[in-house]
Amino acid sequence: MEREQKEEVYRRVTDEIRATLEGETDLIASMATIACLLHHSFDHFFWTGFYRVVAPGELLIGPYQGTLGCLHISFDRGVCGAAARRGETIIVPDVHQFPGYIACDPNSKSEIVVPVFNPSTSSGHRDRDELIAVLDVDSAECDAFDEVDKRHLEEIVTLLRDKRQR
Ligand code: SME
């Protein structure tokens, strides 16, 4: 996909997500909205969704679009676990070259995983950001993700800040 075309699709979908989430405070509803709008914006997005941090070192499947995803991922496994552990975005051009890659679907060829942070509050005041989830996007094409995806997806997940789970 041409860089300019990709930028344009991201600009459009980011505006659409921002407008749809206006006034929405629920975290899960917001994750579901992001997964849906993102997934249907790009033909090569094969699996698009969230894994939530539900216990120390433990991810659990959240809202997603695509084929069946595995339910539990520990921080010491897979691309999702590595992104959660490091607290940084990981781009994998060829999933078969990534040690510990978890193959939920054999059609997945490349992947990007973006950490989702929320400003945590304790005793009424803000301290450091807390990792609450990762956003995982898989493609059926090799080498589908680059710095453009990283920049836009990192911006999109900031739209989840300050949302709560009811
Ligand atoms: N491939 C991921 C697992 C999640 S699925 O692709 C939906 C990983 O290695 O963490």
PDB file of C-alpha atoms and ligand atoms in Angstrom:
ATOM      1  CA  MET A   1       0.000   0.000   0.000  1.00  0.00           C
ATOM      2  CA  GLU A   2       1.317   3.449  -0.945  1.00  0.00           C
ATOM      3  CA  ARG A   3       2.482   5.556   1.976  1.00  0.00           C
ATOM      4  CA  GLU A   4       0.272   8.560   1.149  1.00  0.00           C
ATOM      5  CA  GLN A   5      -2.800   6.371   0.776  1.00  0.00           C
ATOM      6  CA  LYS A   6      -2.076   4.698   4.122  1.00  0.00           C
ATOM      7  CA  GLU A   7      -1.649   8.093   5.829  1.00  0.00           C
ATOM      8  CA  GLU A   8      -4.970   9.242   4.378  1.00  0.00           C
ATOM      9  CA  VAL A   9      -6.871   6.129   5.539  1.00  0.00           C
ATOM     10  CA  TYR A  10      -5.396   6.519   9.045  1.00  0.00           C
ATOM     11  CA  ARG A  11      -6.347  10.208   9.185  1.00  0.00           C
ATOM     12  CA  ARG A  12      -9.905   9.359   8.181  1.00  0.00           C
ATOM     13  CA  VAL A  13     -10.343   6.430  10.563  1.00  0.00           C
ATOM     14  CA  THR A  14      -8.765   8.343  13.464  1.00  0.00           C
ATOM     15  CA  ASP A  15     -11.282  11.166  12.963  1.00  0.00           C
ATOM     16  CA  GLU A  16     -14.090   8.612  12.768  1.00  0.00           C
ATOM     17  CA  ILE A  17     -12.961   6.881  15.979  1.00  0.00           C
ATOM     18  CA  ARG A  18     -12.588  10.219  17.776  1.00  0.00           C
ATOM     19  CA  ALA A  19     -16.087  11.311  16.715  1.00  0.00           C
ATOM     20  CA  THR A  20     -17.690   7.960  17.597  1.00  0.00           C
ATOM     21  CA  LEU A  21     -16.079   7.871  21.055  1.00  0.00           C
ATOM     22  CA  GLU A  22     -17.050  11.460  21.878  1.00  0.00           C
ATOM     23  CA  GLY A  23     -18.610  11.354  25.351  1.00  0.00           C
ATOM     24  CA  GLU A  24     -18.166   7.577  25.731  1.00  0.00           C
ATOM     25  CA  THR A  25     -16.560   6.659  29.054  1.00  0.00           C
ATOM     26  CA  ASP A  26     -16.687   2.857  28.910  1.00  0.00           C
ATOM     27  CA  LEU A  27     -13.357   1.172  28.142  1.00  0.00           C
ATOM     28  CA  ILE A  28     -14.654  -2.068  26.604  1.00  0.00           C
ATOM     29  CA  ALA A  29     -17.183  -0.292  24.370  1.00  0.00           C
ATOM     30  CA  SER A  30     -14.395   2.007  23.202  1.00  0.00           C
ATOM     31  CA  MET A  31     -12.024  -0.900  22.476  1.00  0.00           C
ATOM     32  CA  ALA A  32     -14.767  -2.658  20.490  1.00  0.00           C
ATOM     33  CA  THR A  33     -15.369   0.506  18.469  1.00  0.00           C
ATOM     34  CA  ILE A  34     -11.668   0.939  17.681  1.00  0.00           C
ATOM     35  CA  ALA A  35     -11.249  -2.739  16.693  1.00  0.00           C
ATOM     36  CA  CYS A  36     -14.255  -2.565  14.360  1.00  0.00           C
ATOM     37  CA  LEU A  37     -13.446   0.723  12.646  1.00  0.00           C
ATOM     38  CA  LEU A  38      -9.754  -0.086  12.211  1.00  0.00           C
ATOM     39  CA  HIS A  39     -10.337  -3.625  10.976  1.00  0.00           C
ATOM     40  CA  HIS A  40     -12.693  -2.522   8.219  1.00  0.00           C
ATOM     41  CA  SER A  41     -10.490   0.368   7.079  1.00  0.00           C
ATOM     42  CA  PHE A  42      -7.703  -1.773   5.619  1.00  0.00           C
ATOM     43  CA  ASP A  43      -8.218  -4.815   3.376  1.00  0.00           C
ATOM     44  CA  HIS A  44      -4.983  -6.419   4.584  1.00  0.00           C
ATOM     45  CA  PHE A  45      -5.916  -6.270   8.300  1.00  0.00           C
ATOM     46  CA  PHE A  46      -6.586  -9.896   9.048  1.00  0.00           C
ATOM     47  CA  TRP A  47      -6.991  -9.745  12.832  1.00  0.00           C
ATOM     48  CA  THR A  48      -7.458  -6.522  14.819  1.00  0.00           C
ATOM     49  CA  GLY A  49      -8.038  -6.367  18.536  1.00  0.00           C
ATOM     50  CA  PHE A  50      -7.038  -5.977  22.137  1.00  0.00           C
ATOM     51  CA  TYR A  51      -5.559  -8.143  24.851  1.00  0.00           C
ATOM     52  CA  ARG A  52      -6.199  -6.665  28.308  1.00  0.00           C
ATOM     53  CA  VAL A  53      -3.864  -6.884  31.287  1.00  0.00           C
ATOM     54  CA  VAL A  54      -6.010  -8.740  33.838  1.00  0.00           C
ATOM     55  CA  ALA A  55      -3.355  -9.745  36.381  1.00  0.00           C
ATOM     56  CA  PRO A  56       0.378  -9.121  36.795  1.00  0.00           C
ATOM     57  CA  GLY A  57       2.082 -10.614  33.713  1.00  0.00           C
ATOM     58  CA  GLU A  58      -1.177 -11.877  32.216  1.00  0.00           C
ATOM     59  CA  LEU A  59      -3.091 -10.836  29.082  1.00  0.00           C
ATOM     60  CA  LEU A  60      -6.651 -11.901  28.298  1.00  0.00           C
ATOM     61  CA  ILE A  61      -8.457 -11.556  24.975  1.00  0.00           C
ATOM     62  CA  GLY A  62     -10.555  -8.389  24.649  1.00  0.00           C
ATOM     63  CA  PRO A  63     -12.711  -6.941  21.865  1.00  0.00           C
ATOM     64  CA  TYR A  64     -11.486  -8.019  18.417  1.00  0.00           C
ATOM     65  CA  GLN A  65     -12.401  -8.627  14.799  1.00  0.00           C
ATOM     66  CA  GLY A  66     -11.104 -11.554  12.766  1.00  0.00           C
ATOM     67  CA  THR A  67     -10.689 -15.277  13.240  1.00  0.00           C
ATOM     68  CA  LEU A  68     -10.511 -16.936  16.651  1.00  0.00           C
ATOM     69  CA  GLY A  69      -7.738 -15.512  18.825  1.00  0.00           C
ATOM     70  CA  CYS A  70      -6.143 -17.428  21.685  1.00  0.00           C
ATOM     71  CA  LEU A  71      -7.591 -16.429  25.033  1.00  0.00           C
ATOM     72  CA  HIS A  72      -4.696 -16.182  27.497  1.00  0.00           C
ATOM     73  CA  ILE A  73      -1.196 -14.877  26.751  1.00  0.00           C
ATOM     74  CA  SER A  74       1.441 -14.530  29.426  1.00  0.00           C
ATOM     75  CA  PHE A  75       3.928 -11.629  29.279  1.00  0.00           C
ATOM     76  CA  ASP A  76       6.728 -14.112  28.552  1.00  0.00           C
ATOM     77  CA  ARG A  77       5.125 -15.430  25.347  1.00  0.00           C
ATOM     78  CA  GLY A  78       4.556 -14.170  21.830  1.00  0.00           C
ATOM     79  CA  VAL A  79       4.701 -10.747  20.259  1.00  0.00           C
ATOM     80  CA  CYS A  80       1.898  -9.510  22.517  1.00  0.00           C
ATOM     81  CA  GLY A  81       3.722 -10.628  25.641  1.00  0.00           C
ATOM     82  CA  ALA A  82       6.974  -9.022  24.465  1.00  0.00           C
ATOM     83  CA  ALA A  83       5.251  -5.682  23.709  1.00  0.00           C
ATOM     84  CA  ALA A  84       3.546  -5.761  27.123  1.00  0.00           C
ATOM     85  CA  ARG A  85       6.794  -6.620  28.925  1.00  0.00           C
ATOM     86  CA  ARG A  86       8.846  -3.951  27.141  1.00  0.00           C
ATOM     87  CA  GLY A  87       6.056  -1.352  27.124  1.00  0.00           C
ATOM     88  CA  GLU A  88       6.856  -0.506  23.521  1.00  0.00           C
ATOM     89  CA  THR A  89       5.507  -1.122  20.027  1.00  0.00           C
ATOM     90  CA  ILE A  90       6.865  -4.172  18.208  1.00  0.00           C
ATOM     91  CA  ILE A  91       6.713  -4.565  14.417  1.00  0.00           C
ATOM     92  CA  VAL A  92       7.242  -8.112  13.121  1.00  0.00           C
ATOM     93  CA  PRO A  93       7.752  -8.232   9.316  1.00  0.00           C
ATOM     94  CA  ASP A  94       7.781 -12.060   9.270  1.00  0.00           C
ATOM     95  CA  VAL A  95       6.086 -13.786  12.181  1.00  0.00           C
ATOM     96  CA  HIS A  96       8.006 -17.028  11.592  1.00  0.00           C
ATOM     97  CA  GLN A  97      11.250 -15.252  12.457  1.00  0.00           C
ATOM     98  CA  PHE A  98       9.975 -14.070  15.862  1.00  0.00           C
ATOM     99  CA  PRO A  99      11.083 -16.363  18.712  1.00  0.00           C
ATOM    100  CA  GLY A 100       8.074 -17.536  20.710  1.00  0.00           C
ATOM    101  CA  TYR A 101       5.532 -16.268  18.185  1.00  0.00           C
ATOM    102  CA  ILE A 102       2.039 -17.607  18.991  1.00  0.00           C
ATOM    103  CA  ALA A 103       0.274 -18.777  15.831  1.00  0.00           C
ATOM    104  CA  CYS A 104      -3.448 -18.277  16.481  1.00  0.00           C
ATOM    105  CA  ASP A 105      -4.124 -18.529  12.742  1.00  0.00           C
ATOM    106  CA  PRO A 106      -1.668 -19.898  10.151  1.00  0.00           C
ATOM    107  CA  ASN A 107      -2.698 -17.196   7.646  1.00  0.00           C
ATOM    108  CA  SER A 108      -1.098 -14.470   9.712  1.00  0.00           C
ATOM    109  CA  LYS A 109       2.217 -13.354   8.129  1.00  0.00           C
ATOM    110  CA  SER A 110       3.188 -10.073   9.802  1.00  0.00           C
ATOM    111  CA  GLU A 111       2.126  -8.268  12.926  1.00  0.00           C
ATOM    112  CA  ILE A 112       2.279  -5.043  14.937  1.00  0.00           C
ATOM    113  CA  VAL A 113       1.566  -4.822  18.669  1.00  0.00           C
ATOM    114  CA  VAL A 114       1.109  -1.453  20.404  1.00  0.00           C
ATOM    115  CA  PRO A 115       0.968  -1.026  24.196  1.00  0.00           C
ATOM    116  CA  VAL A 116      -2.015   0.841  25.664  1.00  0.00           C
ATOM    117  CA  PHE A 117      -1.325   3.003  28.683  1.00  0.00           C
ATOM    118  CA  ASN A 118      -3.705   4.741  31.018  1.00  0.00           C
ATOM    119  CA  PRO A 119      -2.702   7.464  33.445  1.00  0.00           C
ATOM    120  CA  SER A 120      -3.226   5.758  36.808  1.00  0.00           C
ATOM    121  CA  THR A 121      -4.516   7.584  39.835  1.00  0.00           C
ATOM    122  CA  SER A 122      -3.791   6.852  43.433  1.00  0.00           C
ATOM    123  CA  SER A 123      -4.952   8.842  46.439  1.00  0.00           C
ATOM    124  CA  GLY A 124      -6.651  11.231  44.062  1.00  0.00           C
ATOM    125  CA  HIS A 125      -3.516  12.307  42.234  1.00  0.00           C
ATOM    126  CA  ARG A 126      -1.876  11.038  39.086  1.00  0.00           C
ATOM    127  CA  ASP A 127       1.301   9.058  39.209  1.00  0.00           C
ATOM    128  CA  ARG A 128       2.888   6.963  36.488  1.00  0.00           C
ATOM    129  CA  ASP A 129       1.118   5.530  33.448  1.00  0.00           C
ATOM    130  CA  GLU A 130      -0.164   1.993  33.796  1.00  0.00           C
ATOM    131  CA  LEU A 131      -0.157  -0.619  31.023  1.00  0.00           C
ATOM    132  CA  ILE A 132      -3.793  -1.703  30.618  1.00  0.00           C
ATOM    133  CA  ALA A 133      -3.743  -3.600  27.298  1.00  0.00           C
ATOM    134  CA  VAL A 134      -2.048  -4.159  23.965  1.00  0.00           C
ATOM    135  CA  LEU A 135      -3.513  -3.542  20.517  1.00  0.00           C
ATOM    136  CA  ASP A 136      -2.578  -6.365  18.129  1.00  0.00           C
ATOM    137  CA  VAL A 137      -2.979  -6.135  14.352  1.00  0.00           C
ATOM    138  CA  ASP A 138      -2.112  -9.075  12.099  1.00  0.00           C
ATOM    139  CA  SER A 139      -1.835  -9.111   8.325  1.00  0.00           C
ATOM    140  CA  ALA A 140      -2.100 -11.942   5.818  1.00  0.00           C
ATOM    141  CA  GLU A 141       0.703 -10.162   3.904  1.00  0.00           C
ATOM    142  CA  CYS A 142       4.391 -10.230   4.783  1.00  0.00           C
ATOM    143  CA  ASP A 143       6.016  -7.000   5.931  1.00  0.00           C
ATOM    144  CA  ALA A 144       2.714  -5.079   6.045  1.00  0.00           C
ATOM    145  CA  PHE A 145       3.531  -2.715   8.925  1.00  0.00           C
ATOM    146  CA  ASP A 146       5.936   0.193   9.222  1.00  0.00           C
ATOM    147  CA  GLU A 147       6.561   3.464  11.057  1.00  0.00           C
ATOM    148  CA  VAL A 148       3.368   4.966   9.589  1.00  0.00           C
ATOM    149  CA  ASP A 149       1.252   2.243  11.231  1.00  0.00           C
ATOM    150  CA  LYS A 150       3.211   2.617  14.473  1.00  0.00           C
ATOM    151  CA  ARG A 151       2.692   6.387  14.655  1.00  0.00           C
ATOM    152  CA  HIS A 152      -1.043   6.278  13.875  1.00  0.00           C
ATOM    153  CA  LEU A 153      -1.879   3.235  16.002  1.00  0.00           C
ATOM    154  CA  GLU A 154      -0.011   4.757  18.967  1.00  0.00           C
ATOM    155  CA  GLU A 155      -2.123   7.895  18.512  1.00  0.00           C
ATOM    156  CA  ILE A 156      -5.353   5.892  18.216  1.00  0.00           C
ATOM    157  CA  VAL A 157      -4.777   4.018  21.498  1.00  0.00           C
ATOM    158  CA  THR A 158      -4.372   7.320  23.358  1.00  0.00           C
ATOM    159  CA  LEU A 159      -8.110   7.798  22.674  1.00  0.00           C
ATOM    160  CA  LEU A 160      -8.682   5.105  25.342  1.00  0.00           C
ATOM    161  CA  ARG A 161      -7.144   7.245  28.068  1.00  0.00           C
ATOM    162  CA  ASP A 162      -9.287   7.902  31.142  1.00  0.00           C
ATOM    163  CA  LYS A 163     -12.001   5.459  30.072  1.00  0.00           C
ATOM    164  CA  ARG A 164     -13.293   3.097  32.744  1.00  0.00           C
ATOM    165  CA  GLN A 165     -14.503  -0.442  33.019  1.00  0.00           C
ATOM    166  CA  ARG A 166     -18.005  -0.689  34.483  1.00  0.00           C
TER     167      ARG A 166
HETATM  168  N1  SME B   1       0.451 -13.716  17.381  1.00  0.00           N
HETATM  169  C1  SME B   1       0.244 -13.169  18.690  1.00  0.00           C
HETATM  170  C2  SME B   1      -0.895 -13.857  19.397  1.00  0.00           C
HETATM  171  C3  SME B   1      -2.210 -13.198  19.221  1.00  0.00           C
HETATM  172  S1  SME B   1      -2.925 -13.507  17.779  1.00  0.00           S
HETATM  173  O1  SME B   1      -2.132 -13.291  16.640  1.00  0.00           O
HETATM  174  C4  SME B   1      -4.448 -12.973  17.637  1.00  0.00           C
HETATM  175  C5  SME B   1       1.503 -13.260  19.511  1.00  0.00           C
HETATM  176  O2  SME B   1       2.481 -13.903  19.100  1.00  0.00           O
HETATM  177  O3  SME B   1       1.526 -12.651  20.573  1.00  0.00           O
END
